[in-house]
GROMACS .gro file of C-alpha atoms in nm:
model
  152
    1UNK     CA    1  -1.240  -1.943  -6.115
    2UNK     CA    2  -1.065  -1.678  -5.945
    3UNK     CA    3  -0.721  -1.686  -5.778
    4UNK     CA    4  -0.712  -1.821  -5.402
    5UNK     CA    5  -0.725  -1.544  -5.153
    6UNK     CA    6  -0.418  -1.483  -4.954
    7UNK     CA    7  -0.408  -1.404  -4.593
    8UNK     CA    8  -0.189  -1.104  -4.603
    9UNK     CA    9  -0.439  -0.886  -4.431
   10UNK     CA   10  -0.441  -1.135  -4.148
   11UNK     CA   11  -0.073  -1.141  -4.090
   12UNK     CA   12  -0.044  -0.748  -4.094
   13UNK     CA   13   0.044  -0.595  -3.742
   14UNK     CA   14  -0.254  -0.365  -3.626
   15UNK     CA   15  -0.184   0.001  -3.621
   16UNK     CA   16  -0.247   0.254  -3.370
   17UNK     CA   17  -0.603   0.407  -3.383
   18UNK     CA   18  -0.478   0.791  -3.335
   19UNK     CA   19  -0.155   0.763  -3.533
   20UNK     CA   20  -0.219   0.518  -3.855
   21UNK     CA   21   0.167   0.485  -3.926
   22UNK     CA   22   0.271   0.365  -3.573
   23UNK     CA   23   0.262  -0.007  -3.506
   24UNK     CA   24   0.023  -0.091  -3.184
   25UNK     CA   25   0.175  -0.214  -2.898
   26UNK     CA   26  -0.162  -0.326  -2.725
   27UNK     CA   27  -0.530  -0.245  -2.680
   28UNK     CA   28  -0.686   0.021  -2.442
   29UNK     CA   29  -0.848  -0.151  -2.106
   30UNK     CA   30  -1.138   0.062  -2.126
   31UNK     CA   31  -1.223   0.110  -2.498
   32UNK     CA   32  -1.040  -0.182  -2.656
   33UNK     CA   33  -0.884   0.072  -2.942
   34UNK     CA   34  -0.531  -0.014  -3.056
   35UNK     CA   35  -0.259   0.245  -2.914
   36UNK     CA   36   0.127   0.280  -3.009
   37UNK     CA   37   0.405   0.327  -2.760
   38UNK     CA   38   0.390   0.691  -2.755
   39UNK     CA   39   0.041   0.735  -2.649
   40UNK     CA   40   0.007   0.452  -2.380
   41UNK     CA   41  -0.083   0.544  -2.020
   42UNK     CA   42  -0.071   0.320  -1.728
   43UNK     CA   43  -0.283   0.363  -1.433
   44UNK     CA   44  -0.213   0.069  -1.174
   45UNK     CA   45  -0.230  -0.273  -1.331
   46UNK     CA   46  -0.410  -0.122  -1.662
   47UNK     CA   47  -0.273   0.044  -1.985
   48UNK     CA   48  -0.514   0.292  -2.165
   49UNK     CA   49  -0.507   0.489  -2.467
   50UNK     CA   50  -0.442   0.836  -2.476
   51UNK     CA   51  -0.799   0.979  -2.471
   52UNK     CA   52  -0.919   0.726  -2.217
   53UNK     CA   53  -0.609   0.746  -2.002
   54UNK     CA   54  -0.669   1.108  -1.961
   55UNK     CA   55  -1.026   1.071  -1.799
   56UNK     CA   56  -1.045   1.168  -1.458
   57UNK     CA   57  -1.281   0.856  -1.362
   58UNK     CA   58  -0.980   0.621  -1.481
   59UNK     CA   59  -0.726   0.688  -1.219
   60UNK     CA   60  -0.998   0.766  -0.958
   61UNK     CA   61  -1.098   0.384  -1.019
   62UNK     CA   62  -0.758   0.247  -0.951
   63UNK     CA   63  -0.708   0.456  -0.636
   64UNK     CA   64  -1.072   0.326  -0.515
   65UNK     CA   65  -0.933  -0.036  -0.560
   66UNK     CA   66  -0.607   0.020  -0.372
   67UNK     CA   67  -0.821   0.190  -0.098
   68UNK     CA   68  -1.072  -0.085  -0.073
   69UNK     CA   69  -0.784  -0.321  -0.066
   70UNK     CA   70  -0.570  -0.146   0.202
   71UNK     CA   71  -0.872  -0.032   0.440
   72UNK     CA   72  -1.221  -0.194   0.384
   73UNK     CA   73  -1.111  -0.541   0.236
   74UNK     CA   74  -1.180  -0.744   0.577
   75UNK     CA   75  -1.086  -0.509   0.835
   76UNK     CA   76  -1.123  -0.792   1.103
   77UNK     CA   77  -0.828  -0.945   0.956
   78UNK     CA   78  -0.602  -0.644   1.009
   79UNK     CA   79  -0.751  -0.582   1.355
   80UNK     CA   80  -0.644  -0.948   1.431
   81UNK     CA   81  -0.315  -0.879   1.307
   82UNK     CA   82  -0.247  -0.565   1.537
   83UNK     CA   83  -0.403  -0.712   1.850
   84UNK     CA   84  -0.181  -1.025   1.784
   85UNK     CA   85   0.122  -0.789   1.772
   86UNK     CA   86  -0.015  -0.604   2.060
   87UNK     CA   87  -0.098  -0.909   2.263
   88UNK     CA   88   0.277  -0.993   2.293
   89UNK     CA   89   0.315  -0.702   2.520
   90UNK     CA   90  -0.051  -0.659   2.667
   91UNK     CA   91  -0.201  -0.954   2.800
   92UNK     CA   92  -0.570  -0.836   2.748
   93UNK     CA   93  -0.509  -0.806   2.351
   94UNK     CA   94  -0.417  -1.181   2.292
   95UNK     CA   95  -0.762  -1.350   2.331
   96UNK     CA   96  -0.917  -1.056   2.146
   97UNK     CA   97  -0.653  -1.096   1.863
   98UNK     CA   98  -0.764  -1.485   1.855
   99UNK     CA   99  -1.143  -1.378   1.817
  100UNK     CA  100  -1.073  -1.148   1.563
  101UNK     CA  101  -0.850  -1.386   1.381
  102UNK     CA  102  -1.149  -1.638   1.365
  103UNK     CA  103  -1.378  -1.384   1.266
  104UNK     CA  104  -1.171  -1.262   0.982
  105UNK     CA  105  -1.107  -1.619   0.856
  106UNK     CA  106  -1.464  -1.671   0.831
  107UNK     CA  107  -1.516  -1.360   0.626
  108UNK     CA  108  -1.250  -1.465   0.343
  109UNK     CA  109  -1.430  -1.540   0.018
  110UNK     CA  110  -1.228  -1.526  -0.282
  111UNK     CA  111  -1.552  -1.579  -0.520
  112UNK     CA  112  -1.716  -1.268  -0.379
  113UNK     CA  113  -1.721  -0.939  -0.604
  114UNK     CA  114  -1.490  -0.804  -0.498
  115UNK     CA  115  -1.304  -1.075  -0.349
  116UNK     CA  116  -1.256  -1.062   0.042
  117UNK     CA  117  -0.905  -1.190   0.135
  118UNK     CA  118  -0.645  -1.094   0.390
  119UNK     CA  119  -0.623  -1.476   0.491
  120UNK     CA  120  -0.251  -1.410   0.566
  121UNK     CA  121  -0.328  -1.137   0.807
  122UNK     CA  122  -0.617  -1.341   0.999
  123UNK     CA  123  -0.395  -1.645   1.030
  124UNK     CA  124  -0.075  -1.401   1.145
  125UNK     CA  125  -0.339  -1.244   1.405
  126UNK     CA  126  -0.467  -1.575   1.525
  127UNK     CA  127  -0.104  -1.726   1.569
  128UNK     CA  128   0.022  -1.431   1.742
  129UNK     CA  129  -0.280  -1.402   1.988
  130UNK     CA  130  -0.207  -1.780   2.058
  131UNK     CA  131   0.144  -1.739   2.132
  132UNK     CA  132   0.081  -1.415   2.336
  133UNK     CA  133  -0.186  -1.622   2.553
  134UNK     CA  134   0.051  -1.898   2.607
  135UNK     CA  135   0.364  -1.651   2.696
  136UNK     CA  136   0.140  -1.460   2.952
  137UNK     CA  137  -0.029  -1.784   3.083
  138UNK     CA  138   0.351  -1.924   3.112
  139UNK     CA  139   0.446  -1.578   3.304
  140UNK     CA  140   0.165  -1.594   3.545
  141UNK     CA  141   0.204  -1.971   3.629
  142UNK     CA  142   0.595  -1.903   3.657
  143UNK     CA  143   0.524  -1.595   3.911
  144UNK     CA  144   0.290  -1.769   4.100
  145UNK     CA  145   0.519  -2.078   4.152
  146UNK     CA  146   0.776  -1.857   4.266
  147UNK     CA  147   0.560  -1.719   4.540
  148UNK     CA  148   0.567  -1.367   4.394
  149UNK     CA  149   0.290  -1.150   4.362
  150UNK     CA  150   0.170  -1.090   3.987
  151UNK     CA  151   0.235  -0.748   4.005
  152UNK     CA  152   0.558  -0.586   4.160
   0.00000   0.00000   0.00000
């Protein structure tokens, strides 16, 4: 019979793929190779090995994700928020903000690929539009009850 096998190989820490003498601190988000502290490159939320991190498409994809989230991810919600803020000053924008807020809320789908979000912006636009509408209606009713014209 042979001696029982020991699991010393499984207990060893992994080494960097490019620097075998260095202990690995993580795996590349693109290729899965181990990397050491000296060669880790961070782009956005992901960390890459030196060879993958230097590729132009890696940083480009991170920038596209940020651009998608800022501009293209449910623009109706963003417009609802802007119109809601404007509706506090300009009466016409308040009902527009409410309509855009409802449309923005209907578009929220977190299971979509990529996820469509901005629920908070749509709700804020809806609430601000409602506050603007109530405020302007109260102002008009107050002016009419005073016997004053709506416009000076």
